XYZ file of C-alpha atoms in Angstrom:
62
model
C 0.000 0.000 0.000
C 1.307 3.406 -0.945
C 0.240 7.023 -0.730
C 0.102 9.128 -3.880
C -1.461 12.351 -5.027
C -3.657 13.564 -7.852
C -6.244 16.188 -8.620
C -9.735 15.464 -7.393
C -12.920 17.019 -6.068
C -14.267 16.216 -2.624
C -16.921 18.123 -0.722
C -16.871 20.768 -3.465
C -13.120 21.373 -3.230
C -11.055 20.742 -6.370
C -7.387 20.473 -5.566
C -4.550 18.008 -5.220
C -5.397 15.253 -2.724
C -3.555 12.340 -1.180
C -4.918 8.905 -2.035
C -4.096 5.312 -1.133
C -2.786 3.059 -3.910
C -2.278 -0.697 -4.074
C 0.991 -2.381 -5.034
C 0.005 -2.250 -8.729
C -0.545 1.518 -8.676
C -4.353 1.360 -8.657
C -5.972 4.053 -6.547
C -8.446 2.931 -3.907
C -11.855 4.555 -4.248
C -12.899 7.168 -1.699
C -16.015 6.489 0.400
C -17.945 8.888 -1.840
C -16.794 7.087 -4.982
C -17.720 3.708 -3.482
C -21.204 5.025 -2.668
C -21.605 6.267 -6.253
C -20.446 2.890 -7.587
C -22.945 1.104 -5.340
C -25.756 3.366 -6.543
C -24.835 2.707 -10.163
C -24.695 -1.051 -9.561
C -28.146 -0.942 -7.945
C -29.545 0.973 -10.938
C -28.053 -1.578 -13.333
C -29.505 -4.449 -11.330
C -32.963 -2.885 -11.370
C -32.700 -2.319 -15.137
C -31.623 -5.912 -15.795
C -34.373 -7.306 -13.570
C -36.942 -5.242 -15.457
C -35.592 -6.449 -18.814
C -35.785 -10.084 -17.700
C -39.350 -9.587 -16.513
C -40.237 -8.024 -19.882
C -38.985 -11.247 -21.504
C -41.153 -13.313 -19.163
C -38.255 -14.461 -16.978
C -38.529 -14.226 -13.213
C -35.075 -13.098 -11.996
C -35.764 -14.627 -8.577
C -35.835 -18.085 -10.175
C -32.396 -17.867 -11.814
């Protein structure tokens, strides 16, 4: 685990921030980014469930 820096916006502030990175140089998501990713995943799941139901497939039976 390493610390690095890059430009970002948090709480309305755009500036250079420190972030945590893994051993491969991938930045760990901030709590806000993780929440946004979770929201997006939930929206995708709802969309896919609706599409399956439109095709007559019950997603609960998969």
